[in-house]
Amino acid sequence: MEEKALARAVESIAMAEALLIGAGAGMGVDSGLPDFRGSSGFWRAYPVYARLGLNFEEMANPAWFRQDPQMAWGFYGHRLNLYRSTIPHPGFQILQSWGERMPAGIFIFTSNVDGQFHQAGFKPEQIEEVHGAIEWLQCTRNCGIGIFPAGPEEIEVDLETMRATGPLPACPGCAALARPNILMFNDWDWDESRTRVQSQRRQTWLESLRQSRTRPVVIEIGAGTAVPTVRYFCEEIAQQSGGTLIRINLRQPAVPAGQIGLEAGALDALQKLDERLQKLK
């Protein structure tokens, strides 16, 4: 990381009254979650799919729930089991400690479906999961029951075939097959109602900052350009609010003019920033 950029970032956070966190897949890597960047990254994590010639975009498709439910839940069931057993890295606690010191609070905008911010102790009303969350399900028959929580049971998956072998999650209303409440590729059936409520909370929070003329510091972590939802959002909010964007990214740290890019992983950057902030006290 460039020393000048690091110093600017520390100063911005120290002076901030509100903190907006934008988190992409790179936020979870330091917790031990796999990096799906490109087909090679996905296939390293799941060699079975490499043998089958299936990439992430092809597996993250609702068609599998119609054509081959065991294959669909092999993919999502393994991820659900993995995310539940993964402990969020210390960077989450660092962000939480910063947020607690902010007079106008903190809000999380994430494309991750892994629930790590919930596990780390952030309040649900502080989080927007723009692509949904794996801990919530919806009915594949659209029976009208709405979104419901996933059960506590572990999904049984044969790791040699990546197919679910046990009972598959079912809708508590009509007993039809359930699917994760996640926005997949070519997905026209995703129920966005839960995410819409989260989005309304975020908009209300940002409007309160605007009315009080509070400029947030926007910290974007591990958000790439392949699915640029988080990057575009963070750039837009920083520009509209006149706030500072701090982009933490190991591979793609470039930022618009006047903003701050830190070429580093999530935990490394957050620890270095926090060490310097502690010295300012």
PDB file of C-alpha atoms in Angstrom:
ATOM      1  CA  MET A   1       0.000   0.000   0.000  1.00  0.00           C
ATOM      2  CA  GLU A   2       1.215   3.468  -0.826  1.00  0.00           C
ATOM      3  CA  GLU A   3       2.073   5.391   2.353  1.00  0.00           C
ATOM      4  CA  LYS A   4       0.417   8.616   1.220  1.00  0.00           C
ATOM      5  CA  ALA A   5      -2.851   6.850   0.362  1.00  0.00           C
ATOM      6  CA  LEU A   6      -2.819   5.008   3.691  1.00  0.00           C
ATOM      7  CA  ALA A   7      -2.320   8.244   5.610  1.00  0.00           C
ATOM      8  CA  ARG A   8      -5.164   9.946   3.726  1.00  0.00           C
ATOM      9  CA  ALA A   9      -7.462   7.010   4.463  1.00  0.00           C
ATOM     10  CA  VAL A  10      -6.647   7.104   8.187  1.00  0.00           C
ATOM     11  CA  GLU A  11      -7.322  10.836   8.335  1.00  0.00           C
ATOM     12  CA  SER A  12     -10.646  10.440   6.509  1.00  0.00           C
ATOM     13  CA  ILE A  13     -11.882   7.695   8.832  1.00  0.00           C
ATOM     14  CA  ALA A  14     -10.730   9.568  11.944  1.00  0.00           C
ATOM     15  CA  MET A  15     -12.729  12.641  10.924  1.00  0.00           C
ATOM     16  CA  ALA A  16     -15.806  10.758   9.678  1.00  0.00           C
ATOM     17  CA  GLU A  17     -19.245  10.983  11.284  1.00  0.00           C
ATOM     18  CA  ALA A  18     -20.848   8.277   9.144  1.00  0.00           C
ATOM     19  CA  LEU A  19     -19.502   5.112   7.542  1.00  0.00           C
ATOM     20  CA  LEU A  20     -20.865   3.280   4.511  1.00  0.00           C
ATOM     21  CA  ILE A  21     -19.267  -0.114   3.843  1.00  0.00           C
ATOM     22  CA  GLY A  22     -19.486  -1.670   0.383  1.00  0.00           C
ATOM     23  CA  ALA A  23     -18.385  -5.312   0.441  1.00  0.00           C
ATOM     24  CA  GLY A  24     -17.752  -7.740  -2.398  1.00  0.00           C
ATOM     25  CA  ALA A  25     -16.443 -11.303  -2.513  1.00  0.00           C
ATOM     26  CA  GLY A  26     -12.928 -10.233  -1.503  1.00  0.00           C
ATOM     27  CA  MET A  27     -14.224  -9.428   1.985  1.00  0.00           C
ATOM     28  CA  GLY A  28     -14.692 -13.118   2.750  1.00  0.00           C
ATOM     29  CA  VAL A  29     -11.385 -14.462   1.428  1.00  0.00           C
ATOM     30  CA  ASP A  30      -9.540 -13.802   4.690  1.00  0.00           C
ATOM     31  CA  SER A  31     -12.185 -15.836   6.520  1.00  0.00           C
ATOM     32  CA  GLY A  32     -11.171 -18.788   4.354  1.00  0.00           C
ATOM     33  CA  LEU A  33     -14.015 -18.565   1.843  1.00  0.00           C
ATOM     34  CA  PRO A  34     -13.085 -19.509  -1.744  1.00  0.00           C
ATOM     35  CA  ASP A  35     -12.339 -16.913  -4.399  1.00  0.00           C
ATOM     36  CA  PHE A  36     -14.605 -17.494  -7.392  1.00  0.00           C
ATOM     37  CA  ARG A  37     -12.757 -14.942  -9.530  1.00  0.00           C
ATOM     38  CA  GLY A  38     -12.867 -16.370 -13.053  1.00  0.00           C
ATOM     39  CA  SER A  39     -13.494 -19.997 -14.003  1.00  0.00           C
ATOM     40  CA  SER A  40     -10.043 -21.028 -12.721  1.00  0.00           C
ATOM     41  CA  GLY A  41     -10.803 -19.731  -9.218  1.00  0.00           C
ATOM     42  CA  PHE A  42     -14.178 -21.453  -9.145  1.00  0.00           C
ATOM     43  CA  TRP A  43     -12.740 -24.722 -10.419  1.00  0.00           C
ATOM     44  CA  ARG A  44      -9.945 -24.661  -7.828  1.00  0.00           C
ATOM     45  CA  ALA A  45     -12.613 -24.528  -5.137  1.00  0.00           C
ATOM     46  CA  TYR A  46     -14.831 -27.102  -6.865  1.00  0.00           C
ATOM     47  CA  PRO A  47     -12.815 -29.492  -9.049  1.00  0.00           C
ATOM     48  CA  VAL A  48     -15.945 -31.603  -9.684  1.00  0.00           C
ATOM     49  CA  TYR A  49     -17.401 -28.775 -11.750  1.00  0.00           C
ATOM     50  CA  ALA A  50     -14.117 -28.459 -13.632  1.00  0.00           C
ATOM     51  CA  ARG A  51     -14.466 -32.095 -14.670  1.00  0.00           C
ATOM     52  CA  LEU A  52     -18.028 -31.434 -15.754  1.00  0.00           C
ATOM     53  CA  GLY A  53     -17.000 -28.267 -17.612  1.00  0.00           C
ATOM     54  CA  LEU A  54     -19.460 -26.112 -15.641  1.00  0.00           C
ATOM     55  CA  ASN A  55     -18.472 -22.606 -14.506  1.00  0.00           C
ATOM     56  CA  PHE A  56     -19.934 -20.466 -11.726  1.00  0.00           C
ATOM     57  CA  GLU A  57     -22.372 -18.623 -13.994  1.00  0.00           C
ATOM     58  CA  GLU A  58     -23.738 -21.917 -15.293  1.00  0.00           C
ATOM     59  CA  MET A  59     -24.183 -23.395 -11.809  1.00  0.00           C
ATOM     60  CA  ALA A  60     -25.685 -20.231 -10.283  1.00  0.00           C
ATOM     61  CA  ASN A  61     -28.761 -20.600 -12.475  1.00  0.00           C
ATOM     62  CA  PRO A  62     -32.338 -21.289 -11.318  1.00  0.00           C
ATOM     63  CA  ALA A  63     -32.847 -23.746 -14.202  1.00  0.00           C
ATOM     64  CA  TRP A  64     -31.123 -26.447 -12.120  1.00  0.00           C
ATOM     65  CA  PHE A  65     -33.972 -26.363  -9.586  1.00  0.00           C
ATOM     66  CA  ARG A  66     -36.362 -27.336 -12.391  1.00  0.00           C
ATOM     67  CA  GLN A  67     -34.108 -29.752 -14.267  1.00  0.00           C
ATOM     68  CA  ASP A  68     -32.056 -31.405 -11.523  1.00  0.00           C
ATOM     69  CA  PRO A  69     -32.886 -30.377  -7.916  1.00  0.00           C
ATOM     70  CA  GLN A  70     -30.181 -32.631  -6.442  1.00  0.00           C
ATOM     71  CA  MET A  71     -27.559 -30.898  -8.579  1.00  0.00           C
ATOM     72  CA  ALA A  72     -28.938 -27.474  -7.640  1.00  0.00           C
ATOM     73  CA  TRP A  73     -28.905 -28.182  -3.907  1.00  0.00           C
ATOM     74  CA  GLY A  74     -25.519 -29.884  -4.149  1.00  0.00           C
ATOM     75  CA  PHE A  75     -24.138 -26.527  -5.247  1.00  0.00           C
ATOM     76  CA  TYR A  76     -26.078 -24.283  -2.867  1.00  0.00           C
ATOM     77  CA  GLY A  77     -26.216 -26.791   0.000  1.00  0.00           C
ATOM     78  CA  HIS A  78     -22.435 -27.079   0.089  1.00  0.00           C
ATOM     79  CA  ARG A  79     -22.128 -23.303   0.163  1.00  0.00           C
ATOM     80  CA  LEU A  80     -24.749 -23.007   2.915  1.00  0.00           C
ATOM     81  CA  ASN A  81     -22.875 -25.555   5.035  1.00  0.00           C
ATOM     82  CA  LEU A  82     -19.565 -23.792   4.348  1.00  0.00           C
ATOM     83  CA  TYR A  83     -20.828 -20.315   5.198  1.00  0.00           C
ATOM     84  CA  ARG A  84     -22.396 -21.514   8.441  1.00  0.00           C
ATOM     85  CA  SER A  85     -19.143 -23.092   9.589  1.00  0.00           C
ATOM     86  CA  THR A  86     -16.974 -20.095   8.648  1.00  0.00           C
ATOM     87  CA  ILE A  87     -15.929 -17.643  11.357  1.00  0.00           C
ATOM     88  CA  PRO A  88     -15.768 -14.006  10.146  1.00  0.00           C
ATOM     89  CA  HIS A  89     -12.205 -12.672  10.223  1.00  0.00           C
ATOM     90  CA  PRO A  90     -11.170  -9.891  12.665  1.00  0.00           C
ATOM     91  CA  GLY A  91     -11.687  -7.214  10.016  1.00  0.00           C
ATOM     92  CA  PHE A  92     -15.427  -7.418  10.631  1.00  0.00           C
ATOM     93  CA  GLN A  93     -14.908  -6.489  14.288  1.00  0.00           C
ATOM     94  CA  ILE A  94     -12.669  -3.600  13.242  1.00  0.00           C
ATOM     95  CA  LEU A  95     -15.421  -2.189  11.033  1.00  0.00           C
ATOM     96  CA  GLN A  96     -17.939  -2.677  13.811  1.00  0.00           C
ATOM     97  CA  SER A  97     -15.750  -0.784  16.291  1.00  0.00           C
ATOM     98  CA  TRP A  98     -15.392   2.092  13.830  1.00  0.00           C
ATOM     99  CA  GLY A  99     -19.133   2.176  13.244  1.00  0.00           C
ATOM    100  CA  GLU A 100     -19.860   2.346  16.965  1.00  0.00           C
ATOM    101  CA  ARG A 101     -17.823   5.547  17.166  1.00  0.00           C
ATOM    102  CA  MET A 102     -19.677   7.221  14.299  1.00  0.00           C
ATOM    103  CA  PRO A 103     -22.275   9.790  15.471  1.00  0.00           C
ATOM    104  CA  ALA A 104     -24.415   9.095  12.379  1.00  0.00           C
ATOM    105  CA  GLY A 105     -23.801   5.347  12.373  1.00  0.00           C
ATOM    106  CA  ILE A 106     -22.773   2.720   9.861  1.00  0.00           C
ATOM    107  CA  PHE A 107     -24.491   0.870   7.008  1.00  0.00           C
ATOM    108  CA  ILE A 108     -23.412  -2.203   5.030  1.00  0.00           C
ATOM    109  CA  PHE A 109     -24.119  -2.628   1.306  1.00  0.00           C
ATOM    110  CA  THR A 110     -22.955  -6.050   0.151  1.00  0.00           C
ATOM    111  CA  SER A 111     -23.281  -8.328  -2.856  1.00  0.00           C
ATOM    112  CA  ASN A 112     -22.224 -11.290  -0.706  1.00  0.00           C
ATOM    113  CA  VAL A 113     -24.882 -13.871   0.112  1.00  0.00           C
ATOM    114  CA  ASP A 114     -22.838 -15.563   2.863  1.00  0.00           C
ATOM    115  CA  GLY A 115     -24.359 -13.857   5.928  1.00  0.00           C
ATOM    116  CA  GLN A 116     -20.923 -13.024   7.353  1.00  0.00           C
ATOM    117  CA  PHE A 117     -21.940  -9.537   8.501  1.00  0.00           C
ATOM    118  CA  HIS A 118     -24.867 -11.028  10.431  1.00  0.00           C
ATOM    119  CA  GLN A 119     -22.586 -13.642  11.999  1.00  0.00           C
ATOM    120  CA  ALA A 120     -20.129 -10.893  12.958  1.00  0.00           C
ATOM    121  CA  GLY A 121     -22.804  -9.133  15.001  1.00  0.00           C
ATOM    122  CA  PHE A 122     -23.947  -6.257  12.794  1.00  0.00           C
ATOM    123  CA  LYS A 123     -27.594  -5.374  13.304  1.00  0.00           C
ATOM    124  CA  PRO A 124     -29.951  -6.588  10.544  1.00  0.00           C
ATOM    125  CA  GLU A 125     -31.229  -3.042  10.052  1.00  0.00           C
ATOM    126  CA  GLN A 126     -27.659  -1.978   9.171  1.00  0.00           C
ATOM    127  CA  ILE A 127     -27.305  -4.410   6.252  1.00  0.00           C
ATOM    128  CA  GLU A 128     -28.468  -4.483   2.636  1.00  0.00           C
ATOM    129  CA  GLU A 129     -27.797  -7.764   0.818  1.00  0.00           C
ATOM    130  CA  VAL A 130     -28.370  -6.571  -2.712  1.00  0.00           C
ATOM    131  CA  HIS A 131     -28.220 -10.069  -4.241  1.00  0.00           C
ATOM    132  CA  GLY A 132     -30.127 -11.821  -1.458  1.00  0.00           C
ATOM    133  CA  ALA A 133     -28.929 -14.237   1.217  1.00  0.00           C
ATOM    134  CA  ILE A 134     -28.420 -17.984   1.359  1.00  0.00           C
ATOM    135  CA  GLU A 135     -29.984 -18.256   4.842  1.00  0.00           C
ATOM    136  CA  TRP A 136     -33.357 -17.294   3.365  1.00  0.00           C
ATOM    137  CA  LEU A 137     -35.446 -19.401   0.981  1.00  0.00           C
ATOM    138  CA  GLN A 138     -38.407 -19.018  -1.349  1.00  0.00           C
ATOM    139  CA  CYS A 139     -40.880 -21.434  -2.919  1.00  0.00           C
ATOM    140  CA  THR A 140     -40.127 -22.611  -6.473  1.00  0.00           C
ATOM    141  CA  ARG A 141     -43.877 -22.844  -7.082  1.00  0.00           C
ATOM    142  CA  ASN A 142     -44.429 -19.223  -5.985  1.00  0.00           C
ATOM    143  CA  CYS A 143     -47.329 -20.315  -3.789  1.00  0.00           C
ATOM    144  CA  GLY A 144     -47.521 -16.934  -2.071  1.00  0.00           C
ATOM    145  CA  ILE A 145     -45.909 -17.820   1.250  1.00  0.00           C
ATOM    146  CA  GLY A 146     -43.129 -15.296   0.694  1.00  0.00           C
ATOM    147  CA  ILE A 147     -39.564 -15.581   1.982  1.00  0.00           C
ATOM    148  CA  PHE A 148     -38.804 -17.917   4.894  1.00  0.00           C
ATOM    149  CA  PRO A 149     -35.639 -18.812   6.842  1.00  0.00           C
ATOM    150  CA  ALA A 150     -33.612 -21.871   5.955  1.00  0.00           C
ATOM    151  CA  GLY A 151     -33.877 -24.662   8.490  1.00  0.00           C
ATOM    152  CA  PRO A 152     -30.999 -25.506  10.833  1.00  0.00           C
ATOM    153  CA  GLU A 153     -30.362 -28.865   9.177  1.00  0.00           C
ATOM    154  CA  GLU A 154     -27.159 -29.425   7.230  1.00  0.00           C
ATOM    155  CA  ILE A 155     -27.665 -30.248   3.547  1.00  0.00           C
ATOM    156  CA  GLU A 156     -26.135 -33.642   2.829  1.00  0.00           C
ATOM    157  CA  VAL A 157     -23.864 -33.436  -0.233  1.00  0.00           C
ATOM    158  CA  ASP A 158     -21.811 -36.144  -1.938  1.00  0.00           C
ATOM    159  CA  LEU A 159     -18.472 -34.391  -2.452  1.00  0.00           C
ATOM    160  CA  GLU A 160     -17.507 -36.794  -5.260  1.00  0.00           C
ATOM    161  CA  THR A 161     -20.468 -35.756  -7.402  1.00  0.00           C
ATOM    162  CA  MET A 162     -21.534 -32.476  -5.718  1.00  0.00           C
ATOM    163  CA  ARG A 163     -25.118 -33.737  -5.633  1.00  0.00           C
ATOM    164  CA  ALA A 164     -27.416 -33.438  -2.622  1.00  0.00           C
ATOM    165  CA  THR A 165     -28.192 -36.886  -1.223  1.00  0.00           C
ATOM    166  CA  GLY A 166     -30.541 -36.180   1.671  1.00  0.00           C
ATOM    167  CA  PRO A 167     -33.933 -34.501   1.934  1.00  0.00           C
ATOM    168  CA  LEU A 168     -34.124 -31.228   0.005  1.00  0.00           C
ATOM    169  CA  PRO A 169     -35.483 -28.011   1.557  1.00  0.00           C
ATOM    170  CA  ALA A 170     -39.215 -27.681   1.019  1.00  0.00           C
ATOM    171  CA  CYS A 171     -41.726 -24.849   1.197  1.00  0.00           C
ATOM    172  CA  PRO A 172     -43.528 -24.856   4.577  1.00  0.00           C
ATOM    173  CA  GLY A 173     -46.676 -23.657   2.833  1.00  0.00           C
ATOM    174  CA  CYS A 174     -47.191 -26.083  -0.053  1.00  0.00           C
ATOM    175  CA  ALA A 175     -44.302 -28.590   0.361  1.00  0.00           C
ATOM    176  CA  ALA A 176     -42.890 -27.769  -3.081  1.00  0.00           C
ATOM    177  CA  LEU A 177     -39.119 -27.571  -3.566  1.00  0.00           C
ATOM    178  CA  ALA A 178     -37.535 -24.501  -1.987  1.00  0.00           C
ATOM    179  CA  ARG A 179     -34.615 -22.530  -3.398  1.00  0.00           C
ATOM    180  CA  PRO A 180     -32.296 -19.896  -1.893  1.00  0.00           C
ATOM    181  CA  ASN A 181     -33.553 -16.328  -1.947  1.00  0.00           C
ATOM    182  CA  ILE A 182     -30.536 -15.357  -4.039  1.00  0.00           C
ATOM    183  CA  LEU A 183     -30.484 -13.446  -7.320  1.00  0.00           C
ATOM    184  CA  MET A 184     -29.007 -15.932  -9.781  1.00  0.00           C
ATOM    185  CA  PHE A 185     -28.051 -15.551 -13.429  1.00  0.00           C
ATOM    186  CA  ASN A 186     -31.039 -15.458 -15.823  1.00  0.00           C
ATOM    187  CA  ASP A 187     -33.282 -15.360 -12.764  1.00  0.00           C
ATOM    188  CA  TRP A 188     -36.796 -14.000 -13.350  1.00  0.00           C
ATOM    189  CA  ASP A 189     -38.335 -15.585 -10.254  1.00  0.00           C
ATOM    190  CA  TRP A 190     -36.197 -14.052  -7.514  1.00  0.00           C
ATOM    191  CA  ASP A 191     -38.369 -12.587  -4.737  1.00  0.00           C
ATOM    192  CA  GLU A 192     -36.747  -9.229  -4.011  1.00  0.00           C
ATOM    193  CA  SER A 193     -39.131  -8.178  -1.240  1.00  0.00           C
ATOM    194  CA  ARG A 194     -36.643  -8.744   1.622  1.00  0.00           C
ATOM    195  CA  THR A 195     -33.871  -6.886  -0.179  1.00  0.00           C
ATOM    196  CA  ARG A 196     -36.308  -4.102  -1.080  1.00  0.00           C
ATOM    197  CA  VAL A 197     -37.004  -3.485   2.618  1.00  0.00           C
ATOM    198  CA  GLN A 198     -33.256  -3.384   3.294  1.00  0.00           C
ATOM    199  CA  SER A 199     -32.817  -0.928   0.415  1.00  0.00           C
ATOM    200  CA  GLN A 200     -35.499   1.358   1.824  1.00  0.00           C
ATOM    201  CA  ARG A 201     -33.688   1.419   5.175  1.00  0.00           C
ATOM    202  CA  ARG A 202     -30.438   2.329   3.434  1.00  0.00           C
ATOM    203  CA  GLN A 203     -32.129   5.110   1.462  1.00  0.00           C
ATOM    204  CA  THR A 204     -33.685   6.497   4.646  1.00  0.00           C
ATOM    205  CA  TRP A 205     -30.274   6.508   6.325  1.00  0.00           C
ATOM    206  CA  LEU A 206     -28.597   8.243   3.390  1.00  0.00           C
ATOM    207  CA  GLU A 207     -31.400  10.814   3.274  1.00  0.00           C
ATOM    208  CA  SER A 208     -30.844  11.563   6.961  1.00  0.00           C
ATOM    209  CA  LEU A 209     -27.167  12.187   6.190  1.00  0.00           C
ATOM    210  CA  ARG A 210     -28.097  14.486   3.334  1.00  0.00           C
ATOM    211  CA  GLN A 211     -30.475  16.507   5.493  1.00  0.00           C
ATOM    212  CA  SER A 212     -27.878  16.882   8.234  1.00  0.00           C
ATOM    213  CA  ARG A 213     -25.190  17.625   5.638  1.00  0.00           C
ATOM    214  CA  THR A 214     -23.104  14.708   6.868  1.00  0.00           C
ATOM    215  CA  ARG A 215     -20.660  13.399   4.305  1.00  0.00           C
ATOM    216  CA  PRO A 216     -20.013   9.688   4.760  1.00  0.00           C
ATOM    217  CA  VAL A 217     -16.724   7.934   4.303  1.00  0.00           C
ATOM    218  CA  VAL A 218     -17.372   5.098   1.860  1.00  0.00           C
ATOM    219  CA  ILE A 219     -15.108   2.083   2.375  1.00  0.00           C
ATOM    220  CA  GLU A 220     -15.372  -0.403  -0.466  1.00  0.00           C
ATOM    221  CA  ILE A 221     -13.747  -3.779   0.191  1.00  0.00           C
ATOM    222  CA  GLY A 222     -12.999  -6.595  -2.239  1.00  0.00           C
ATOM    223  CA  ALA A 223     -15.477  -5.566  -4.923  1.00  0.00           C
ATOM    224  CA  GLY A 224     -14.313  -6.447  -8.438  1.00  0.00           C
ATOM    225  CA  THR A 225     -15.393  -5.374 -11.903  1.00  0.00           C
ATOM    226  CA  ALA A 226     -16.765  -8.744 -13.094  1.00  0.00           C
ATOM    227  CA  VAL A 227     -20.046  -8.027 -11.269  1.00  0.00           C
ATOM    228  CA  PRO A 228     -19.579  -4.307 -10.562  1.00  0.00           C
ATOM    229  CA  THR A 229     -22.719  -3.674  -8.488  1.00  0.00           C
ATOM    230  CA  VAL A 230     -20.847  -2.657  -5.343  1.00  0.00           C
ATOM    231  CA  ARG A 231     -18.146  -0.638  -7.132  1.00  0.00           C
ATOM    232  CA  TYR A 232     -20.670   1.424  -9.085  1.00  0.00           C
ATOM    233  CA  PHE A 233     -22.809   1.981  -5.997  1.00  0.00           C
ATOM    234  CA  CYS A 234     -19.891   3.146  -3.846  1.00  0.00           C
ATOM    235  CA  GLU A 235     -18.575   5.503  -6.527  1.00  0.00           C
ATOM    236  CA  GLU A 236     -22.053   6.957  -7.000  1.00  0.00           C
ATOM    237  CA  ILE A 237     -22.689   7.541  -3.286  1.00  0.00           C
ATOM    238  CA  ALA A 238     -19.272   9.140  -2.769  1.00  0.00           C
ATOM    239  CA  GLN A 239     -19.870  11.460  -5.724  1.00  0.00           C
ATOM    240  CA  GLN A 240     -23.435  12.398  -4.777  1.00  0.00           C
ATOM    241  CA  SER A 241     -22.671  13.005  -1.111  1.00  0.00           C
ATOM    242  CA  GLY A 242     -19.307  14.677  -1.553  1.00  0.00           C
ATOM    243  CA  GLY A 243     -17.833  11.993   0.682  1.00  0.00           C
ATOM    244  CA  THR A 244     -14.550  10.144   0.436  1.00  0.00           C
ATOM    245  CA  LEU A 245     -14.240   6.753  -1.260  1.00  0.00           C
ATOM    246  CA  ILE A 246     -11.612   4.363   0.116  1.00  0.00           C
ATOM    247  CA  ARG A 247     -11.293   1.359  -2.190  1.00  0.00           C
ATOM    248  CA  ILE A 248      -9.537  -1.673  -0.700  1.00  0.00           C
ATOM    249  CA  ASN A 249      -8.763  -4.135  -3.476  1.00  0.00           C
ATOM    250  CA  LEU A 250      -5.810  -6.433  -4.019  1.00  0.00           C
ATOM    251  CA  ARG A 251      -6.157  -6.567  -7.810  1.00  0.00           C
ATOM    252  CA  GLN A 252      -8.258  -3.585  -8.914  1.00  0.00           C
ATOM    253  CA  PRO A 253      -7.564  -0.630  -6.585  1.00  0.00           C
ATOM    254  CA  ALA A 254      -7.895   2.147  -9.208  1.00  0.00           C
ATOM    255  CA  VAL A 255     -10.244   4.955  -8.155  1.00  0.00           C
ATOM    256  CA  PRO A 256     -11.810   8.093  -9.656  1.00  0.00           C
ATOM    257  CA  ALA A 257      -9.771  11.268  -9.339  1.00  0.00           C
ATOM    258  CA  GLY A 258      -9.466  12.552  -5.789  1.00  0.00           C
ATOM    259  CA  GLN A 259     -10.438   9.272  -4.122  1.00  0.00           C
ATOM    260  CA  ILE A 260      -8.244   6.741  -2.279  1.00  0.00           C
ATOM    261  CA  GLY A 261      -7.185   3.322  -3.545  1.00  0.00           C
ATOM    262  CA  LEU A 262      -5.403   0.806  -1.311  1.00  0.00           C
ATOM    263  CA  GLU A 263      -3.835  -2.179  -3.079  1.00  0.00           C
ATOM    264  CA  ALA A 264      -4.316  -4.782  -0.357  1.00  0.00           C
ATOM    265  CA  GLY A 265      -6.500  -7.578   0.923  1.00  0.00           C
ATOM    266  CA  ALA A 266      -9.374  -6.841   3.277  1.00  0.00           C
ATOM    267  CA  LEU A 267      -7.889  -7.938   6.601  1.00  0.00           C
ATOM    268  CA  ASP A 268      -4.393  -6.566   5.896  1.00  0.00           C
ATOM    269  CA  ALA A 269      -5.723  -3.115   5.013  1.00  0.00           C
ATOM    270  CA  LEU A 270      -8.235  -2.937   7.869  1.00  0.00           C
ATOM    271  CA  GLN A 271      -5.638  -3.946  10.458  1.00  0.00           C
ATOM    272  CA  LYS A 272      -3.110  -1.396   9.194  1.00  0.00           C
ATOM    273  CA  LEU A 273      -5.731   1.341   9.194  1.00  0.00           C
ATOM    274  CA  ASP A 274      -6.918   0.406  12.685  1.00  0.00           C
ATOM    275  CA  GLU A 275      -3.373   0.338  14.098  1.00  0.00           C
ATOM    276  CA  ARG A 276      -2.849   3.900  12.945  1.00  0.00           C
ATOM    277  CA  LEU A 277      -6.237   5.029  14.176  1.00  0.00           C
ATOM    278  CA  GLN A 278      -5.479   3.607  17.622  1.00  0.00           C
ATOM    279  CA  LYS A 279      -2.314   5.708  17.758  1.00  0.00           C
ATOM    280  CA  LEU A 280      -4.335   8.864  17.133  1.00  0.00           C
ATOM    281  CA  LYS A 281      -6.345   8.380  20.320  1.00  0.00           C
TER     282      LYS A 281
END
